[in-house]
PDB file of C-alpha atoms and ligand atoms in Angstrom:
ATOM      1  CA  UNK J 318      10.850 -28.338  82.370  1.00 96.00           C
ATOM      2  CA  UNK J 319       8.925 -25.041  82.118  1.00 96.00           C
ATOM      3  CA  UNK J 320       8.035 -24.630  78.222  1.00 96.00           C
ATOM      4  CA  UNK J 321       6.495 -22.209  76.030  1.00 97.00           C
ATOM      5  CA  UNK J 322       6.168 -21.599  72.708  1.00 97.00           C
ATOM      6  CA  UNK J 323       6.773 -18.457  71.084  1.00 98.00           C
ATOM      7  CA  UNK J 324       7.323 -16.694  67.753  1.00 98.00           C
ATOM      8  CA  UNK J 325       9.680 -14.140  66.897  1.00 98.00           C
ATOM      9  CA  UNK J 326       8.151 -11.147  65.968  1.00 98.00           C
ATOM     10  CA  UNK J 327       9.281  -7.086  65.313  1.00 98.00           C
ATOM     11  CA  UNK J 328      12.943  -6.635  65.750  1.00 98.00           C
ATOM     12  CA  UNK J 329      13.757  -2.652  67.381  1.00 98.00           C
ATOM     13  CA  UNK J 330      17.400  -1.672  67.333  1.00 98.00           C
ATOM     14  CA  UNK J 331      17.476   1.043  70.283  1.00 98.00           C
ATOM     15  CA  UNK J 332      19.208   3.496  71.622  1.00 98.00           C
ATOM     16  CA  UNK J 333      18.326   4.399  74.901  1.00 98.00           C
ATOM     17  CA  UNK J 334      18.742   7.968  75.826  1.00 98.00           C
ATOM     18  CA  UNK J 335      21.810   9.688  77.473  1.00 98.00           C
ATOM     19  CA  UNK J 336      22.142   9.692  81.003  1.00 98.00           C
ATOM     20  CA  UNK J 337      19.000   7.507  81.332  1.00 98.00           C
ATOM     21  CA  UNK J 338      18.606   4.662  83.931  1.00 98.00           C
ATOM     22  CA  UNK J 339      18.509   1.704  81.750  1.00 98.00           C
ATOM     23  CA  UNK J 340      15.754  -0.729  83.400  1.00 98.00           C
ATOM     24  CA  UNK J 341      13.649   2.239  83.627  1.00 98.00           C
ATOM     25  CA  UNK J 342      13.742   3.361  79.885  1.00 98.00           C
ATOM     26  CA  UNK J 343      13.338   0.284  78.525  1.00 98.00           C
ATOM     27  CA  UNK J 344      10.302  -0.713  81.304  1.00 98.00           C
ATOM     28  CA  UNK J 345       8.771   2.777  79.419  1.00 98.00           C
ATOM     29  CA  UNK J 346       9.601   1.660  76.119  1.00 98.00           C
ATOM     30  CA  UNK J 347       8.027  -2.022  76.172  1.00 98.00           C
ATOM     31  CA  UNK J 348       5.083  -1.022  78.620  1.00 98.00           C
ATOM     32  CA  UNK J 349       4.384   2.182  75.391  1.00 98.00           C
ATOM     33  CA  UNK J 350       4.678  -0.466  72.877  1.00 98.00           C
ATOM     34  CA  UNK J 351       2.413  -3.213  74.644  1.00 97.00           C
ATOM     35  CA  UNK J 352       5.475  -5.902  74.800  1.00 98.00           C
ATOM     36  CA  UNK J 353       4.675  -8.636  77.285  1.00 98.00           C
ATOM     37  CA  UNK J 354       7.465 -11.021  76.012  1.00 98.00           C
ATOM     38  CA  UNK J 355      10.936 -10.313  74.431  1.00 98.00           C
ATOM     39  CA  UNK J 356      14.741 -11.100  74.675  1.00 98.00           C
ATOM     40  CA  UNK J 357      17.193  -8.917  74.260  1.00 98.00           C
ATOM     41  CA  UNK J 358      21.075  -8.439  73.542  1.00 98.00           C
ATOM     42  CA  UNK J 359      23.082  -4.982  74.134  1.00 98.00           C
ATOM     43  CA  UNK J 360      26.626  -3.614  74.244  1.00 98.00           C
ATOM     44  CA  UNK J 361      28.484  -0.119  74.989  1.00 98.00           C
ATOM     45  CA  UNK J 362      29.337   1.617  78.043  1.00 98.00           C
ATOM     46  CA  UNK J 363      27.715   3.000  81.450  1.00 98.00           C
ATOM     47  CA  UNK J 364      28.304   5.616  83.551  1.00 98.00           C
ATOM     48  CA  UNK J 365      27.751   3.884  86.166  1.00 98.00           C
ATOM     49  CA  UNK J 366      25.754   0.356  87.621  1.00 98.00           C
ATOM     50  CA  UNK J 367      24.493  -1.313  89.920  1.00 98.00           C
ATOM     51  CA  UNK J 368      24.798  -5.035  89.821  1.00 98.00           C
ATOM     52  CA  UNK J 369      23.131  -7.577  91.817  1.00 98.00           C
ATOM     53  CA  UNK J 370      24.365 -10.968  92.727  1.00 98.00           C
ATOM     54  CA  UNK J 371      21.034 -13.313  94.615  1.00 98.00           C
ATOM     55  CA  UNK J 372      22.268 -15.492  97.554  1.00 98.00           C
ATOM     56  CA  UNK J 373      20.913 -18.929  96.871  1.00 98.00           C
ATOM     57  CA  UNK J 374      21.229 -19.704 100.690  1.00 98.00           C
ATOM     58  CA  UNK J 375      20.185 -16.895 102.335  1.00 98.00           C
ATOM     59  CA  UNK J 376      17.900 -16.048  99.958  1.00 98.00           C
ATOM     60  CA  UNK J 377      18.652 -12.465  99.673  1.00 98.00           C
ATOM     61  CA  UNK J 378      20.420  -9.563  97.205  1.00 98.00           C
ATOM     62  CA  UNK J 379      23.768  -8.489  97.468  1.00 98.00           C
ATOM     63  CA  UNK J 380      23.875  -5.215  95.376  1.00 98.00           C
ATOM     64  CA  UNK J 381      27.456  -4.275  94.314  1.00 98.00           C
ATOM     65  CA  UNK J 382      28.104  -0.731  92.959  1.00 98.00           C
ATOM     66  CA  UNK J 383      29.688   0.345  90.465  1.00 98.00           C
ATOM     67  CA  UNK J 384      30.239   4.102  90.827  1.00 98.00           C
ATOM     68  CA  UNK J 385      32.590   4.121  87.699  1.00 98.00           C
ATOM     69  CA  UNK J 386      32.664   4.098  83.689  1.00 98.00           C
ATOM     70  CA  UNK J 387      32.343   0.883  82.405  1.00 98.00           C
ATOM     71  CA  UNK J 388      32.343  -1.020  78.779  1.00 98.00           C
ATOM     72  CA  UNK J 389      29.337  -3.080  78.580  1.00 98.00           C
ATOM     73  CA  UNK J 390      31.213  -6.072  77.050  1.00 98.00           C
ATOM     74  CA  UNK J 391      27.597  -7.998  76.640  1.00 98.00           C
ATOM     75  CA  UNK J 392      24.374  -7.830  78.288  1.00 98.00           C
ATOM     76  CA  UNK J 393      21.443 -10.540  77.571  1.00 98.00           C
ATOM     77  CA  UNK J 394      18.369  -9.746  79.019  1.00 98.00           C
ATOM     78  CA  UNK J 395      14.188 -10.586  78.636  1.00 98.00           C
ATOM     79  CA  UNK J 396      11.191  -9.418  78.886  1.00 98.00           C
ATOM     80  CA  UNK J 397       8.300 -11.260  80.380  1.00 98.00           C
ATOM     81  CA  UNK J 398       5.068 -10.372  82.971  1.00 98.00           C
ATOM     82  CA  UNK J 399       5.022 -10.353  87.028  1.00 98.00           C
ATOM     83  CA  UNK J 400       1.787  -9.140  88.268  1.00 97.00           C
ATOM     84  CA  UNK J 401       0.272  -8.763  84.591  1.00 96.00           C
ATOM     85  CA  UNK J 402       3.143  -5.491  84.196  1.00 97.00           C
ATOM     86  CA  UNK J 403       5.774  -6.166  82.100  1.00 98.00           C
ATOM     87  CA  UNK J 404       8.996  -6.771  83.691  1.00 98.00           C
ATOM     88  CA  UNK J 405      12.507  -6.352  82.422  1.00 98.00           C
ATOM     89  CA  UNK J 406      15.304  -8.864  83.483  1.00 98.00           C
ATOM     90  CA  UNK J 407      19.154  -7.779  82.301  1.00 98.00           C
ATOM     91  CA  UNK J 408      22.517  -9.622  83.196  1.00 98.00           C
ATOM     92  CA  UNK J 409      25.697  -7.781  82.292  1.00 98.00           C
ATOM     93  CA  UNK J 410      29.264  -8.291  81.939  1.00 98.00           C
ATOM     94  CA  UNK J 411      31.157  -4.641  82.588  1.00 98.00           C
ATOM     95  CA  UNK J 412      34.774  -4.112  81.867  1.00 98.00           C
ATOM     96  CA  UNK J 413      37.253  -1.441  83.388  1.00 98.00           C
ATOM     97  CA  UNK J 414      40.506  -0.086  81.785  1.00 98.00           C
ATOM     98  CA  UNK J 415      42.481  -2.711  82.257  1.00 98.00           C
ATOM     99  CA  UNK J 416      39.602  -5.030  81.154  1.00 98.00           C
ATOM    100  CA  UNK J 417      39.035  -6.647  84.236  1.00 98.00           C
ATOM    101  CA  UNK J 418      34.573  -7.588  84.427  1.00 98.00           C
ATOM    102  CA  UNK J 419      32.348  -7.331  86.493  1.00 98.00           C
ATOM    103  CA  UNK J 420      29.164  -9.121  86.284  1.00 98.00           C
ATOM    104  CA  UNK J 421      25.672 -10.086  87.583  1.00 98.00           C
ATOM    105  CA  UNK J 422      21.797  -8.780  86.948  1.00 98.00           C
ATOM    106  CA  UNK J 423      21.071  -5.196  86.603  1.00 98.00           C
ATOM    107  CA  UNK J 424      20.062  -3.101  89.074  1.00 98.00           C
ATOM    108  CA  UNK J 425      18.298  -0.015  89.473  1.00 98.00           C
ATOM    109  CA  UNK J 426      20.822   3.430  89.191  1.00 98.00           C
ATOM    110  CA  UNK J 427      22.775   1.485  85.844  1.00 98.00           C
ATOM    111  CA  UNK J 428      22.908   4.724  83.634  1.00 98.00           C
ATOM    112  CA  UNK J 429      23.449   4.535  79.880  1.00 98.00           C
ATOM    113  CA  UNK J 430      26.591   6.305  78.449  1.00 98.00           C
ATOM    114  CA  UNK J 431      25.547   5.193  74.829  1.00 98.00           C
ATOM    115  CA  UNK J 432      24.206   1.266  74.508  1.00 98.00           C
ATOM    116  CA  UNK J 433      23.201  -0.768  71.496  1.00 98.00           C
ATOM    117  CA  UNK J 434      20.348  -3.414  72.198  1.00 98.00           C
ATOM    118  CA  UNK J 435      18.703  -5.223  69.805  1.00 98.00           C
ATOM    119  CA  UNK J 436      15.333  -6.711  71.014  1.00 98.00           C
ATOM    120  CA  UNK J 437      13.257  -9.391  69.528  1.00 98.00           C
ATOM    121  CA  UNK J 438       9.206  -9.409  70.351  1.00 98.00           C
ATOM    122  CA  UNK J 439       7.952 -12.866  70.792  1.00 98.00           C
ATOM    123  CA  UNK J 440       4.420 -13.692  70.604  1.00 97.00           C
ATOM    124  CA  UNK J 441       2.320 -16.342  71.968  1.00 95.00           C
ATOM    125  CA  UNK J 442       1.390 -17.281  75.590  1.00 95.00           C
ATOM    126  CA  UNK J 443       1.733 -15.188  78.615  1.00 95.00           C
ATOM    127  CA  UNK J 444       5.052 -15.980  80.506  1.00 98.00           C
ATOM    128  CA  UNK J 445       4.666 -15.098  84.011  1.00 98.00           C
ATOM    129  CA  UNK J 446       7.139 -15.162  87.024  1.00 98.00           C
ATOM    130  CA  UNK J 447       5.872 -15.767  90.122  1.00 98.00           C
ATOM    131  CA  UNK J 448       7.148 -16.594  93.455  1.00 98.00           C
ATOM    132  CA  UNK J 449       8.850 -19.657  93.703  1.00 97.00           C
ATOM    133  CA  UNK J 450       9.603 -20.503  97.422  1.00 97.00           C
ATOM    134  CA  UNK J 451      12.220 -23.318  96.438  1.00 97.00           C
ATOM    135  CA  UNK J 452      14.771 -20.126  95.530  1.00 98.00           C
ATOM    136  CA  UNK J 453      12.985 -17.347  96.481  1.00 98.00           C
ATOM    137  CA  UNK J 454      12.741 -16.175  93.563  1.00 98.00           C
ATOM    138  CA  UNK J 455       9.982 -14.496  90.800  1.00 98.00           C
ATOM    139  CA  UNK J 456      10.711 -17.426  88.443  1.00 98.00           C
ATOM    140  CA  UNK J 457       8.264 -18.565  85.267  1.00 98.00           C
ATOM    141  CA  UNK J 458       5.724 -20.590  86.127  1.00 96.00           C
ATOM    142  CA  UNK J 459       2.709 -22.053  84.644  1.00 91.00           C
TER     143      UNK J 459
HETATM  144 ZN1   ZN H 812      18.770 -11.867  87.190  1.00 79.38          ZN
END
């Protein structure tokens, strides 16, 4: 079992802007503020996503878009390093009219129609992903 220890630190309620591509204004935001390690909960809507599901057997992204508006029932997501840059990692759940979800890890292109995230800093050791060839995978690793 891969263990750190951390402690929570500041708490930011955001808003990211309008039309903005979510994984790339909250990379801005946490690479401004000097976060290397944080987790993170959010809900509202999208204008559209891109959602990613990984292969475990061939080892490989399947990218499913979403060129729709969508609720964003829940999303979890963390932040932690990959080649010393702080990296953002996002699931989401995404409902239609009719309520029906879609879900799997954010991709690039998800554009914020208004979201809610609360993040939580957390200080103490570096938490670094790095390949894993086992799943292919940036995973944490000591
Ligand atoms: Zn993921």
């Amino acid at each position: 079992m891969y263990e750190v220890q951390a402690t929570a630190g500041t708490v930011y309620i955001l808003r990211p802007e309008f039309g903005s591509d979510l994984l790339k204004e909250l990379g801005d935001f946490v690479r401004a503020k000097g976060i290397n390690l944080a987790w993170f909960s959010a809900l509202g809507a999208v204008s559209r996503a891109t959602l990613r599901y990984y292969d475990q057997v061939k080892k490989d992204w399947v990218d499913l878009e979403l060129d729709r508006r969508l609720e964003v029932a829940g999303m979890l997501g963390n932040v932690s390093l990959l080649n010393g840059e702080p990296i953002v990692h996002a699931h989401a759940t995404l409902a239609d009219e009719q309520g029906h979800c879609y879900g799997g890890h954010v991709g690039a292109d998800t554009l914020v129609f208004n979201l809610e995230i609360l993040l939580t800093t957390l200080s103490g050791p570096a938490v670094t992903r790095k390949m894993d060839p086992q799943t292919g995978l940036t995973i944490w690793q000591k």
